[in-house]
Amino acid sequence: MATSVPAPPHCTGHPDSAAGWRCEHCEALLCPACVELRRTGTVEYAVCGRCEGTANVLLRSRSGLSLQGRLLDSLRFPFTGPGLQTLVAVSVMLAVLHMLAVGVRILHVLPMTLALGVFWSAFFSLVRGTARGDADPEGPGFTSLVQDNLVPGLRGLGVTVGVFLPALVYAWHLLPPVSGFAIVVRFLYPLETLWVPGVRGDALFWGLAALGLLWLPWALLLAATTQSVLAALNPVRTLGCFRAVGRDAGLVTGMFVLLACVHGGLHWGAAWVVELGLPFVSGFVAQVLTCLMPFCAASLLGRVLYVYGDALGYLPARDFLEPTLGDTAPQRVPTALRESPALPSPQPDAAEAEAAREQQVAELGAAVAARDVAKALALYGVLHVVPRLKLSPAHHLFIGQAAAVEGDFPLSVKALEAAADTAPDEPTAPRALVLLARVQGEKLGNAVRAEEIYRYILHRYPDTDAARFAHARLPPAA
C-alpha cells in the first residue's frame, strides 16, 4: 500500500514544474504551459507545444491516494444533499412497509421481506456508486422485484448471519433445550433470546461476536461487488482484502466497529421513538436513526473500493487511473467561437459542405490508421451526425473501443451501435455488440440492456465466438 501520493514527473522544458502530459511524437513530458488545446468542430484535444504532436494525459493509479483523508467524507455523506435525499426516501419506504406489518406475526413476512430488500439494495447501491466516484450515487432502480429487492436482501441477510454464525451456534448450545413452538419463538425474537443471563454473561460468546463484527465489513464489501454469499464469507477472500488494502485495513475495520457501536445506541433510541406512538412520524424517525450509520458504512466501503478496487479485483486496473495533475488544464486554450452580429457568416452550399465532410471522413480514416485516439475522437464528435453509411464499421468500432477506454461511455455506446447497424453481416458487428453489452452492463450498470444484447447475439450470430461469449455471460437458465 502506498502511504502517500507519488510525486508526478517533471516537465522536460520546465524542470521545476510537474508534468501532466506526454507527447506521442517527441515523447517529451509536458506541463500545462507546454500544452496547447486545439479545437476541431466542437471537440477539443491537446497537442505538444514543441512539435504539435498529440499530447496524452499522464495517468496514475488511485491506489496511491490516501484513504485516511477520505474517511471523514463517509461520516458526512448522510448529511449531504444526495445522501439526505436517499436517507429520507429509503426511510419513508421502510416506515410504510413496517406499518403494513401488523396483525398476526406470520403475516409480517411479506412486508418485512420487502423492507429487508429495500434496505440492502440501497446499501449495496451506495457502495457501488461511491466506488465509481459519483458525488451523487444513484439509488436502486427497483425495476425488478427479484434482482433489485429479493436478491440483495437475501445476500445482505446471508452475509450478516454468516459472519455471526459461530456466535449464534454457540449461544444456541448455551440456551436450555426447547421443542415445538418455543423454537419458532426464539427465531422470531432473536435479540430477546440472546439477552438472557446465560448468554450475555459468557465471555466466549462475546469473543465470537466480536470476531464476527471484525469480519463483517469485508464480507459486505465482497457482497457489494455481486459476489455470492459463500464467496463473500470465504475467509481466504477476506485475508486477500487485508493484503490488498494493507495498513488501511485496520483503519477501515476500526471505523466500521465504531459505526456499529453508534448504530447500537441509535437502535435503542429508535425503539424509544417507536414507543411514542406518533402515527407514521415515530416510524419514520426510527427508520432514519436506524439507517444513519449503515449509510455511513456503505460510503466507507465504497471509498475503499474507489481507492483499492483494482487490487481487490473489482474492475480492471485501467478503470482506477486518473490524471496525474487532477483537473489542471493547459494554459494555452483555443479562441472562443463567436459569431459576428453585423456580418453573419455565409452558409456553404451543399457541394462545399459535402466536400468538407468527405475531407473530415478521410482525416478520420487516417487518424484511425495512425491510432491517433485524441484526433479520431475529436473528428468523430463532428462526424457523428453524418449518415452512418458515410463511415466504415471499422471506424465506428475503433471509436467505440477508444471512447470506452477514455471513459466516454455515451460516445462509446453511440459508436458501437453504429458499428453493428452499419454492416450487420460484417464480422465487426458481433464484436461491436459484445463490447456494447459489456459497456452497458459493466460500465453503465444497465444489466437488463446488456442481457438483451447478449440474447440478440445468440439469436443473430449463433456458432460464433461472440455467441459463445454471450452465452457464458447470461444466467444459467439461458
CSV table of C-alpha atoms in Angstrom, one decimal:
chain,number,residue,atom,x,y,z
A,1,MET,CA,0.0,0.0,0.0
A,2,ALA,CA,1.3,3.4,-0.9
A,3,THR,CA,1.2,5.7,2.1
A,4,SER,CA,1.4,8.9,0.1
A,5,VAL,CA,0.7,10.2,-3.4
A,6,PRO,CA,3.7,9.7,-5.6
A,7,ALA,CA,5.2,12.9,-7.0
A,8,PRO,CA,4.4,13.5,-10.7
A,9,PRO,CA,7.3,13.5,-13.1
A,10,HIS,CA,8.9,16.9,-14.1
A,11,CYS,CA,8.3,18.7,-17.3
A,12,THR,CA,11.1,18.3,-19.9
A,13,GLY,CA,11.1,22.0,-20.7
A,14,HIS,CA,10.4,23.3,-17.2
A,15,PRO,CA,12.2,21.0,-14.7
A,16,ASP,CA,10.6,22.9,-11.8
A,17,SER,CA,7.0,22.1,-13.0
A,18,ALA,CA,5.1,18.9,-12.7
A,19,ALA,CA,4.3,17.2,-15.9
A,20,GLY,CA,0.7,16.1,-16.7
A,21,TRP,CA,1.0,15.1,-20.4
A,22,ARG,CA,3.4,13.2,-22.7
A,23,CYS,CA,3.8,13.9,-26.4
A,24,GLU,CA,3.3,10.9,-28.7
A,25,HIS,CA,5.7,12.2,-31.3
A,26,CYS,CA,8.7,13.6,-29.4
A,27,GLU,CA,7.9,11.8,-26.1
A,28,ALA,CA,8.6,14.9,-24.1
A,29,LEU,CA,7.0,15.3,-20.7
A,30,LEU,CA,4.8,18.4,-20.7
A,31,CYS,CA,3.5,20.8,-18.0
A,32,PRO,CA,0.3,22.9,-18.5
A,33,ALA,CA,2.5,25.7,-20.0
A,34,CYS,CA,3.8,23.4,-22.7
A,35,VAL,CA,0.5,22.0,-23.9
A,36,GLU,CA,-2.0,23.7,-26.2
A,37,LEU,CA,-5.6,22.9,-26.7
A,38,ARG,CA,-6.8,22.6,-30.3
A,39,ARG,CA,-10.4,22.6,-31.4
A,40,THR,CA,-11.9,20.5,-34.2
A,41,GLY,CA,-15.5,21.4,-34.5
A,42,THR,CA,-16.8,21.5,-31.0
A,43,VAL,CA,-14.3,19.0,-29.6
A,44,GLU,CA,-11.0,20.0,-28.0
A,45,TYR,CA,-7.8,17.9,-27.8
A,46,ALA,CA,-4.3,18.6,-26.5
A,47,VAL,CA,-1.1,18.9,-28.6
A,48,CYS,CA,2.5,19.4,-27.7
A,49,GLY,CA,3.7,23.0,-27.8
A,50,ARG,CA,7.1,21.8,-29.0
A,51,CYS,CA,6.3,19.6,-32.1
A,52,GLU,CA,2.5,19.8,-32.2
A,53,GLY,CA,2.2,16.1,-31.7
A,54,THR,CA,-0.7,14.6,-29.8
A,55,ALA,CA,-0.3,15.1,-26.1
A,56,ASN,CA,-1.8,12.3,-24.0
A,57,VAL,CA,-2.7,12.8,-20.3
A,58,LEU,CA,-0.4,11.1,-17.8
A,59,LEU,CA,-2.4,8.8,-15.5
A,60,ARG,CA,-1.7,7.3,-12.1
A,61,SER,CA,-3.5,4.7,-10.0
A,62,ARG,CA,-5.9,5.8,-7.3
A,63,SER,CA,-4.2,3.3,-5.0
A,64,GLY,CA,-1.5,5.8,-4.5
A,65,LEU,CA,-4.0,8.2,-2.9
A,66,SER,CA,-4.6,8.5,0.9
A,67,LEU,CA,-7.7,6.7,2.1
A,68,GLN,CA,-7.4,8.3,5.5
A,69,GLY,CA,-8.2,11.7,4.2
A,70,ARG,CA,-11.4,10.4,2.6
A,71,LEU,CA,-12.9,8.7,5.7
A,72,LEU,CA,-14.4,11.8,7.2
A,73,ASP,CA,-16.4,12.2,4.0
A,74,SER,CA,-18.1,8.9,4.8
A,75,LEU,CA,-19.4,10.4,8.1
A,76,ARG,CA,-20.6,13.5,6.3
A,77,PHE,CA,-22.3,11.6,3.5
A,78,PRO,CA,-25.8,11.1,5.1
A,79,PHE,CA,-25.9,14.9,5.8
A,80,THR,CA,-25.1,16.0,2.2
A,81,GLY,CA,-27.8,16.8,-0.3
A,82,PRO,CA,-27.7,13.4,-2.2
A,83,GLY,CA,-27.2,11.4,1.0
A,84,LEU,CA,-30.1,13.1,2.8
A,85,GLN,CA,-32.4,12.6,-0.2
A,86,THR,CA,-31.5,8.9,-0.3
A,87,LEU,CA,-31.9,8.5,3.5
A,88,VAL,CA,-35.3,10.2,3.5
A,89,ALA,CA,-36.6,8.1,0.6
A,90,VAL,CA,-35.4,4.8,2.0
A,91,SER,CA,-36.7,5.7,5.5
A,92,VAL,CA,-40.2,6.5,4.1
A,93,MET,CA,-40.4,3.2,2.2
A,94,LEU,CA,-39.2,1.3,5.3
A,95,ALA,CA,-41.7,3.1,7.5
A,96,VAL,CA,-44.6,2.3,5.2
A,97,LEU,CA,-43.6,-1.3,5.0
A,98,HIS,CA,-43.3,-1.6,8.8
A,99,MET,CA,-46.8,-0.1,9.1
A,100,LEU,CA,-48.1,-2.8,6.9
A,101,ALA,CA,-46.6,-5.5,9.1
A,102,VAL,CA,-49.5,-5.6,11.6
A,103,GLY,CA,-51.7,-8.3,13.0
A,104,VAL,CA,-50.6,-11.9,13.2
A,105,ARG,CA,-46.9,-12.2,13.3
A,106,ILE,CA,-46.7,-14.7,10.5
A,107,LEU,CA,-48.4,-12.0,8.2
A,108,HIS,CA,-45.3,-9.8,8.8
A,109,VAL,CA,-43.3,-12.0,6.4
A,110,LEU,CA,-44.1,-10.2,3.1
A,111,PRO,CA,-43.7,-6.6,4.1
A,112,MET,CA,-40.7,-7.3,6.2
A,113,THR,CA,-39.1,-9.2,3.3
A,114,LEU,CA,-39.7,-6.3,1.1
A,115,ALA,CA,-38.3,-3.9,3.7
A,116,LEU,CA,-35.2,-6.1,4.0
A,117,GLY,CA,-34.7,-5.9,0.3
A,118,VAL,CA,-35.2,-2.2,0.2
A,119,PHE,CA,-32.5,-1.6,2.9
A,120,TRP,CA,-29.9,-3.9,1.4
A,121,SER,CA,-30.5,-2.8,-2.2
A,122,ALA,CA,-29.9,0.8,-1.1
A,123,PHE,CA,-26.9,-0.2,0.9
A,124,PHE,CA,-25.2,-2.1,-1.9
A,125,SER,CA,-26.1,0.6,-4.5
A,126,LEU,CA,-24.5,3.3,-2.3
A,127,VAL,CA,-21.3,1.2,-2.0
A,128,ARG,CA,-21.1,0.7,-5.8
A,129,GLY,CA,-22.0,4.3,-6.5
A,130,THR,CA,-19.3,5.7,-4.2
A,131,ALA,CA,-16.8,3.2,-5.7
A,132,ARG,CA,-17.4,4.8,-9.1
A,133,GLY,CA,-16.5,8.2,-7.6
A,134,ASP,CA,-20.1,9.5,-8.1
A,135,ALA,CA,-20.8,12.7,-6.0
A,136,ASP,CA,-24.5,11.7,-6.2
A,137,PRO,CA,-24.6,7.9,-6.1
A,138,GLU,CA,-27.7,6.6,-7.8
A,139,GLY,CA,-30.1,4.6,-5.7
A,140,PRO,CA,-31.5,1.2,-6.7
A,141,GLY,CA,-33.9,1.3,-9.6
A,142,PHE,CA,-36.4,-1.3,-8.2
A,143,THR,CA,-37.3,-2.3,-11.8
A,144,SER,CA,-37.2,-6.0,-10.9
A,145,LEU,CA,-38.7,-7.4,-7.7
A,146,VAL,CA,-36.2,-10.3,-7.8
A,147,GLN,CA,-33.0,-8.6,-8.9
A,148,ASP,CA,-33.5,-5.3,-7.2
A,149,ASN,CA,-35.1,-6.4,-4.0
A,150,LEU,CA,-35.1,-10.1,-3.1
A,151,VAL,CA,-31.6,-10.9,-4.2
A,152,PRO,CA,-29.9,-8.0,-2.4
A,153,GLY,CA,-32.0,-8.7,0.7
A,154,LEU,CA,-31.1,-12.3,0.8
A,155,ARG,CA,-27.4,-11.5,0.1
A,156,GLY,CA,-27.2,-9.0,2.9
A,157,LEU,CA,-29.0,-11.2,5.4
A,158,GLY,CA,-27.0,-14.2,4.4
A,159,VAL,CA,-23.7,-12.4,4.9
A,160,THR,CA,-24.7,-10.8,8.2
A,161,VAL,CA,-25.9,-14.1,9.6
A,162,GLY,CA,-22.9,-15.9,8.2
A,163,VAL,CA,-20.3,-13.9,10.0
A,164,PHE,CA,-22.1,-14.2,13.3
A,165,LEU,CA,-23.0,-17.9,12.8
A,166,PRO,CA,-20.3,-19.2,15.1
A,167,ALA,CA,-21.5,-17.0,17.9
A,168,LEU,CA,-25.1,-17.9,17.2
A,169,VAL,CA,-24.4,-21.6,17.2
A,170,TYR,CA,-22.5,-21.3,20.5
A,171,ALA,CA,-25.3,-19.3,22.0
A,172,TRP,CA,-27.8,-21.9,21.0
A,173,HIS,CA,-25.9,-24.5,23.0
A,174,LEU,CA,-25.9,-22.2,26.0
A,175,LEU,CA,-29.7,-22.0,26.0
A,176,PRO,CA,-31.8,-24.6,27.7
A,177,PRO,CA,-33.3,-27.2,25.3
A,178,VAL,CA,-36.8,-26.4,23.9
A,179,SER,CA,-39.1,-28.0,21.5
A,180,GLY,CA,-42.1,-27.3,19.4
A,181,PHE,CA,-43.3,-23.7,19.0
A,182,ALA,CA,-40.7,-22.5,21.5
A,183,ILE,CA,-38.0,-23.0,18.8
A,184,VAL,CA,-40.0,-20.7,16.5
A,185,VAL,CA,-40.3,-18.1,19.2
A,186,ARG,CA,-36.5,-18.0,19.6
A,187,PHE,CA,-36.2,-17.2,15.8
A,188,LEU,CA,-38.9,-14.6,15.9
A,189,TYR,CA,-37.4,-12.8,18.9
A,190,PRO,CA,-33.6,-13.2,18.4
A,191,LEU,CA,-32.4,-10.2,20.5
A,192,GLU,CA,-34.6,-11.2,23.4
A,193,THR,CA,-33.4,-14.8,23.1
A,194,LEU,CA,-29.8,-13.8,23.2
A,195,TRP,CA,-30.2,-11.2,26.0
A,196,VAL,CA,-30.6,-13.8,28.8
A,197,PRO,CA,-28.0,-14.1,31.6
A,198,GLY,CA,-26.7,-17.4,30.4
A,199,VAL,CA,-25.7,-16.0,27.1
A,200,ARG,CA,-24.8,-12.3,27.7
A,201,GLY,CA,-22.6,-13.3,30.6
A,202,ASP,CA,-20.5,-15.8,28.6
A,203,ALA,CA,-17.1,-14.4,27.6
A,204,LEU,CA,-16.6,-16.8,24.7
A,205,PHE,CA,-19.9,-15.7,23.1
A,206,TRP,CA,-18.8,-12.1,23.1
A,207,GLY,CA,-15.4,-13.1,21.7
A,208,LEU,CA,-17.1,-14.9,18.8
A,209,ALA,CA,-19.5,-12.0,18.3
A,210,ALA,CA,-16.5,-9.5,18.2
A,211,LEU,CA,-14.8,-11.7,15.7
A,212,GLY,CA,-17.9,-11.6,13.5
A,213,LEU,CA,-18.1,-7.8,13.8
A,214,LEU,CA,-14.5,-7.5,12.6
A,215,TRP,CA,-15.2,-9.9,9.7
A,216,LEU,CA,-18.5,-8.1,8.7
A,217,PRO,CA,-17.1,-5.1,6.7
A,218,TRP,CA,-15.0,-7.2,4.4
A,219,ALA,CA,-17.8,-9.7,3.8
A,220,LEU,CA,-20.2,-6.8,3.0
A,221,LEU,CA,-17.5,-5.3,0.7
A,222,LEU,CA,-17.3,-8.6,-1.3
A,223,ALA,CA,-21.0,-8.9,-1.3
A,224,ALA,CA,-21.4,-5.4,-2.8
A,225,THR,CA,-19.3,-6.5,-5.7
A,226,THR,CA,-22.0,-9.0,-6.6
A,227,GLN,CA,-20.1,-11.9,-5.1
A,228,SER,CA,-22.2,-14.8,-3.9
A,229,VAL,CA,-22.9,-15.3,-0.2
A,230,LEU,CA,-20.5,-18.2,0.0
A,231,ALA,CA,-17.8,-16.3,-1.8
A,232,ALA,CA,-18.3,-13.2,0.5
A,233,LEU,CA,-17.9,-15.5,3.5
A,234,ASN,CA,-14.8,-17.2,2.3
A,235,PRO,CA,-12.1,-16.4,4.9
A,236,VAL,CA,-9.4,-16.7,2.2
A,237,ARG,CA,-11.0,-13.8,0.3
A,238,THR,CA,-11.2,-11.8,3.5
A,239,LEU,CA,-7.5,-12.3,4.0
A,240,GLY,CA,-7.0,-11.2,0.4
A,241,CYS,CA,-8.8,-8.0,1.1
A,242,PHE,CA,-6.5,-7.3,4.1
A,243,ARG,CA,-3.4,-7.9,1.9
A,244,ALA,CA,-4.7,-5.7,-0.9
A,245,VAL,CA,-5.7,-2.8,1.4
A,246,GLY,CA,-2.6,-3.1,3.6
A,247,ARG,CA,-2.4,-0.9,6.8
A,248,ASP,CA,-5.6,0.9,5.9
A,249,ALA,CA,-7.4,-2.3,6.6
A,250,GLY,CA,-7.1,-1.8,10.3
A,251,LEU,CA,-8.3,1.8,10.0
A,252,VAL,CA,-11.3,0.7,8.0
A,253,THR,CA,-12.2,-2.1,10.4
A,254,GLY,CA,-11.8,0.2,13.4
A,255,MET,CA,-14.0,2.9,11.9
A,256,PHE,CA,-16.6,0.2,10.9
A,257,VAL,CA,-16.7,-1.1,14.5
A,258,LEU,CA,-17.1,2.5,15.8
A,259,LEU,CA,-20.0,3.0,13.4
A,260,ALA,CA,-21.5,-0.3,14.6
A,261,CYS,CA,-21.3,0.8,18.3
A,262,VAL,CA,-23.0,4.1,17.4
A,263,HIS,CA,-25.6,2.2,15.4
A,264,GLY,CA,-26.4,0.1,18.5
A,265,GLY,CA,-27.1,3.2,20.5
A,266,LEU,CA,-29.2,4.7,17.8
A,267,HIS,CA,-31.1,1.4,17.5
A,268,TRP,CA,-32.1,1.7,21.2
A,269,GLY,CA,-33.1,5.3,20.6
A,270,ALA,CA,-35.2,4.3,17.6
A,271,ALA,CA,-37.0,1.8,19.8
A,272,TRP,CA,-37.8,4.6,22.3
A,273,VAL,CA,-39.1,6.8,19.4
A,274,VAL,CA,-41.4,4.0,18.3
A,275,GLU,CA,-42.8,3.8,21.8
A,276,LEU,CA,-44.1,7.4,21.5
A,277,GLY,CA,-46.8,6.0,19.2
A,278,LEU,CA,-47.0,9.0,16.8
A,279,PRO,CA,-48.7,7.9,13.6
A,280,PHE,CA,-46.1,7.4,10.8
A,281,VAL,CA,-43.8,10.1,12.4
A,282,SER,CA,-42.4,7.7,15.0
A,283,GLY,CA,-41.8,5.0,12.4
A,284,PHE,CA,-40.2,7.4,10.0
A,285,VAL,CA,-37.8,9.0,12.6
A,286,ALA,CA,-37.0,5.5,13.9
A,287,GLN,CA,-36.0,4.4,10.4
A,288,VAL,CA,-33.9,7.5,9.9
A,289,LEU,CA,-32.0,6.7,13.1
A,290,THR,CA,-31.6,3.1,12.2
A,291,CYS,CA,-30.3,3.8,8.6
A,292,LEU,CA,-27.9,6.6,9.5
A,293,MET,CA,-24.9,4.6,10.5
A,294,PRO,CA,-25.4,1.9,7.8
A,295,PHE,CA,-25.3,4.7,5.2
A,296,CYS,CA,-22.0,5.9,6.6
A,297,ALA,CA,-20.7,2.4,6.5
A,298,ALA,CA,-21.8,2.0,2.8
A,299,SER,CA,-20.0,5.2,1.9
A,300,LEU,CA,-16.9,4.0,3.8
A,301,LEU,CA,-16.8,0.6,2.0
A,302,GLY,CA,-17.4,2.4,-1.3
A,303,ARG,CA,-14.4,4.6,-0.7
A,304,VAL,CA,-12.3,1.5,-0.1
A,305,LEU,CA,-13.4,0.2,-3.5
A,306,TYR,CA,-12.7,3.6,-5.1
A,307,VAL,CA,-9.1,3.6,-4.0
A,308,TYR,CA,-8.3,-0.2,-3.9
A,309,GLY,CA,-10.8,-1.6,-6.3
A,310,ASP,CA,-8.2,-2.7,-8.8
A,311,ALA,CA,-6.2,-4.6,-6.2
A,312,LEU,CA,-9.4,-6.2,-4.9
A,313,GLY,CA,-10.3,-7.3,-8.4
A,314,TYR,CA,-13.5,-5.2,-8.5
A,315,LEU,CA,-12.8,-3.7,-12.0
A,316,PRO,CA,-9.9,-3.7,-14.4
A,317,ALA,CA,-6.9,-1.6,-13.3
A,318,ARG,CA,-7.4,0.9,-16.1
A,319,ASP,CA,-10.7,2.0,-14.5
A,320,PHE,CA,-8.7,3.2,-11.5
A,321,LEU,CA,-6.5,5.6,-13.3
A,322,GLU,CA,-6.9,9.3,-13.1
A,323,PRO,CA,-4.9,12.3,-14.4
A,324,THR,CA,-1.6,12.9,-12.6
A,325,LEU,CA,-2.4,16.6,-12.3
A,326,GLY,CA,-6.1,16.2,-11.5
A,327,ASP,CA,-8.3,18.8,-13.0
A,328,THR,CA,-5.4,21.1,-14.1
A,329,ALA,CA,-5.9,22.3,-17.7
A,330,PRO,CA,-3.4,23.5,-20.3
A,331,GLN,CA,-2.7,27.2,-20.1
A,332,ARG,CA,-3.0,27.8,-23.9
A,333,VAL,CA,-6.6,27.3,-24.9
A,334,PRO,CA,-8.3,27.9,-28.3
A,335,THR,CA,-10.0,31.1,-29.1
A,336,ALA,CA,-13.7,31.1,-28.2
A,337,LEU,CA,-16.1,30.5,-31.0
A,338,ARG,CA,-18.1,33.7,-31.8
A,339,GLU,CA,-20.4,34.9,-34.5
A,340,SER,CA,-20.3,38.4,-35.8
A,341,PRO,CA,-23.7,40.1,-35.1
A,342,ALA,CA,-23.2,42.5,-38.0
A,343,LEU,CA,-21.9,40.2,-40.7
A,344,PRO,CA,-23.4,36.7,-40.4
A,345,SER,CA,-21.2,34.0,-41.8
A,346,PRO,CA,-22.3,32.8,-45.2
A,347,GLN,CA,-23.8,29.3,-45.4
A,348,PRO,CA,-21.7,27.0,-47.5
A,349,ASP,CA,-23.6,25.4,-50.4
A,350,ALA,CA,-24.4,21.7,-50.4
A,351,ALA,CA,-21.3,20.9,-52.6
A,352,GLU,CA,-18.9,22.6,-50.3
A,353,ALA,CA,-20.5,21.0,-47.2
A,354,GLU,CA,-20.2,17.6,-48.8
A,355,ALA,CA,-16.6,18.2,-49.8
A,356,ALA,CA,-15.8,19.3,-46.2
A,357,ARG,CA,-17.4,16.2,-44.8
A,358,GLU,CA,-15.6,13.9,-47.2
A,359,GLN,CA,-12.3,15.6,-46.1
A,360,GLN,CA,-13.1,15.0,-42.5
A,361,VAL,CA,-14.0,11.4,-43.2
A,362,ALA,CA,-10.6,11.0,-44.9
A,363,GLU,CA,-8.9,12.6,-41.9
A,364,LEU,CA,-10.8,10.3,-39.5
A,365,GLY,CA,-9.6,7.3,-41.5
A,366,ALA,CA,-6.0,8.5,-41.3
A,367,ALA,CA,-6.3,9.1,-37.6
A,368,VAL,CA,-7.7,5.6,-37.1
A,369,ALA,CA,-5.0,4.1,-39.2
A,370,ALA,CA,-2.4,6.0,-37.1
A,371,ARG,CA,-4.1,5.1,-33.9
A,372,ASP,CA,-4.3,8.8,-33.0
A,373,VAL,CA,-7.1,8.4,-30.4
A,374,ALA,CA,-7.4,12.1,-29.5
A,375,LYS,CA,-7.7,13.3,-33.0
A,376,ALA,CA,-10.0,10.4,-34.0
A,377,LEU,CA,-12.4,11.1,-31.1
A,378,ALA,CA,-12.4,14.8,-31.9
A,379,LEU,CA,-13.2,14.2,-35.6
A,380,TYR,CA,-15.9,11.6,-34.7
A,381,GLY,CA,-17.5,14.1,-32.4
A,382,VAL,CA,-18.1,16.3,-35.5
A,383,LEU,CA,-19.0,13.5,-37.9
A,384,HIS,CA,-21.4,11.5,-35.8
A,385,VAL,CA,-24.3,13.5,-37.4
A,386,VAL,CA,-23.2,12.2,-40.8
A,387,PRO,CA,-25.3,9.2,-42.1
A,388,ARG,CA,-23.7,6.0,-40.8
A,389,LEU,CA,-23.0,4.7,-44.3
A,390,LYS,CA,-20.5,7.5,-44.7
A,391,LEU,CA,-18.3,5.9,-42.1
A,392,SER,CA,-16.9,2.4,-42.2
A,393,PRO,CA,-17.9,0.0,-39.4
A,394,ALA,CA,-14.2,-0.4,-38.6
A,395,HIS,CA,-14.1,3.3,-37.8
A,396,HIS,CA,-17.2,3.1,-35.6
A,397,LEU,CA,-15.7,0.1,-33.8
A,398,PHE,CA,-12.4,1.8,-33.2
A,399,ILE,CA,-14.1,4.9,-31.8
A,400,GLY,CA,-16.3,2.7,-29.6
A,401,GLN,CA,-13.3,0.9,-28.1
A,402,ALA,CA,-11.3,4.1,-27.7
A,403,ALA,CA,-14.2,6.0,-26.1
A,404,ALA,CA,-14.7,3.2,-23.6
A,405,VAL,CA,-11.1,3.2,-22.6
A,406,GLU,CA,-11.2,7.0,-22.2
A,407,GLY,CA,-14.3,6.7,-20.1
A,408,ASP,CA,-16.7,8.5,-22.5
A,409,PHE,CA,-19.3,5.7,-22.3
A,410,PRO,CA,-22.2,7.6,-24.0
A,411,LEU,CA,-20.0,8.1,-27.1
A,412,SER,CA,-18.8,4.5,-26.9
A,413,VAL,CA,-22.4,3.3,-26.9
A,414,LYS,CA,-23.3,5.5,-29.9
A,415,ALA,CA,-20.3,4.3,-31.9
A,416,LEU,CA,-20.7,0.6,-31.1
A,417,GLU,CA,-24.4,0.8,-32.0
A,418,ALA,CA,-23.4,2.4,-35.3
A,419,ALA,CA,-20.8,-0.3,-36.0
A,420,ALA,CA,-23.4,-3.0,-35.6
A,421,ASP,CA,-26.1,-1.3,-37.6
A,422,THR,CA,-24.0,-0.1,-40.5
A,423,ALA,CA,-23.0,-3.5,-41.6
A,424,PRO,CA,-24.8,-6.2,-39.6
A,425,ASP,CA,-23.4,-9.0,-41.8
A,426,GLU,CA,-19.7,-8.0,-41.3
A,427,PRO,CA,-17.5,-9.6,-38.7
A,428,THR,CA,-17.3,-6.3,-36.9
A,429,ALA,CA,-21.0,-6.4,-36.0
A,430,PRO,CA,-20.9,-9.2,-33.4
A,431,ARG,CA,-17.7,-7.8,-31.9
A,432,ALA,CA,-19.3,-4.4,-31.6
A,433,LEU,CA,-22.3,-5.9,-29.9
A,434,VAL,CA,-20.2,-7.8,-27.4
A,435,LEU,CA,-18.4,-4.6,-26.5
A,436,LEU,CA,-21.7,-2.7,-26.4
A,437,ALA,CA,-23.1,-5.3,-23.9
A,438,ARG,CA,-20.1,-5.0,-21.7
A,439,VAL,CA,-20.2,-1.2,-21.6
A,440,GLN,CA,-23.9,-1.3,-20.8
A,441,GLY,CA,-23.6,-3.9,-18.1
A,442,GLU,CA,-20.1,-3.3,-16.6
A,443,LYS,CA,-19.7,0.5,-17.0
A,444,LEU,CA,-23.2,1.9,-17.1
A,445,GLY,CA,-24.8,-0.6,-14.7
A,446,ASN,CA,-27.6,-1.4,-17.2
A,447,ALA,CA,-27.7,-5.1,-16.7
A,448,VAL,CA,-31.1,-5.5,-18.3
A,449,ARG,CA,-30.0,-3.9,-21.6
A,450,ALA,CA,-26.8,-5.9,-21.5
A,451,GLU,CA,-28.7,-9.1,-21.2
A,452,GLU,CA,-31.0,-8.1,-24.2
A,453,ILE,CA,-27.9,-7.5,-26.3
A,454,TYR,CA,-26.4,-10.9,-25.3
A,455,ARG,CA,-29.6,-12.7,-26.2
A,456,TYR,CA,-29.7,-10.9,-29.6
A,457,ILE,CA,-26.2,-12.0,-30.3
A,458,LEU,CA,-27.2,-15.6,-29.6
A,459,HIS,CA,-30.1,-15.3,-31.9
A,460,ARG,CA,-28.5,-13.3,-34.8
A,461,TYR,CA,-24.9,-14.7,-34.7
A,462,PRO,CA,-25.0,-18.4,-33.5
A,463,ASP,CA,-22.0,-20.6,-33.7
A,464,THR,CA,-19.6,-17.6,-33.4
A,465,ASP,CA,-17.1,-16.6,-30.7
A,466,ALA,CA,-19.4,-13.7,-29.8
A,467,ALA,CA,-22.3,-16.1,-29.2
A,468,ARG,CA,-20.2,-18.3,-27.0
A,469,PHE,CA,-19.0,-15.3,-25.0
A,470,ALA,CA,-22.6,-14.1,-24.7
A,471,HIS,CA,-23.8,-17.5,-23.6
A,472,ALA,CA,-21.2,-17.5,-20.8
A,473,ARG,CA,-22.4,-14.1,-19.6
A,474,LEU,CA,-26.1,-15.0,-19.5
A,475,PRO,CA,-27.8,-16.6,-16.4
A,476,PRO,CA,-27.7,-20.4,-16.4
A,477,ALA,CA,-31.4,-20.5,-17.4
A,478,ALA,CA,-30.4,-19.0,-20.8
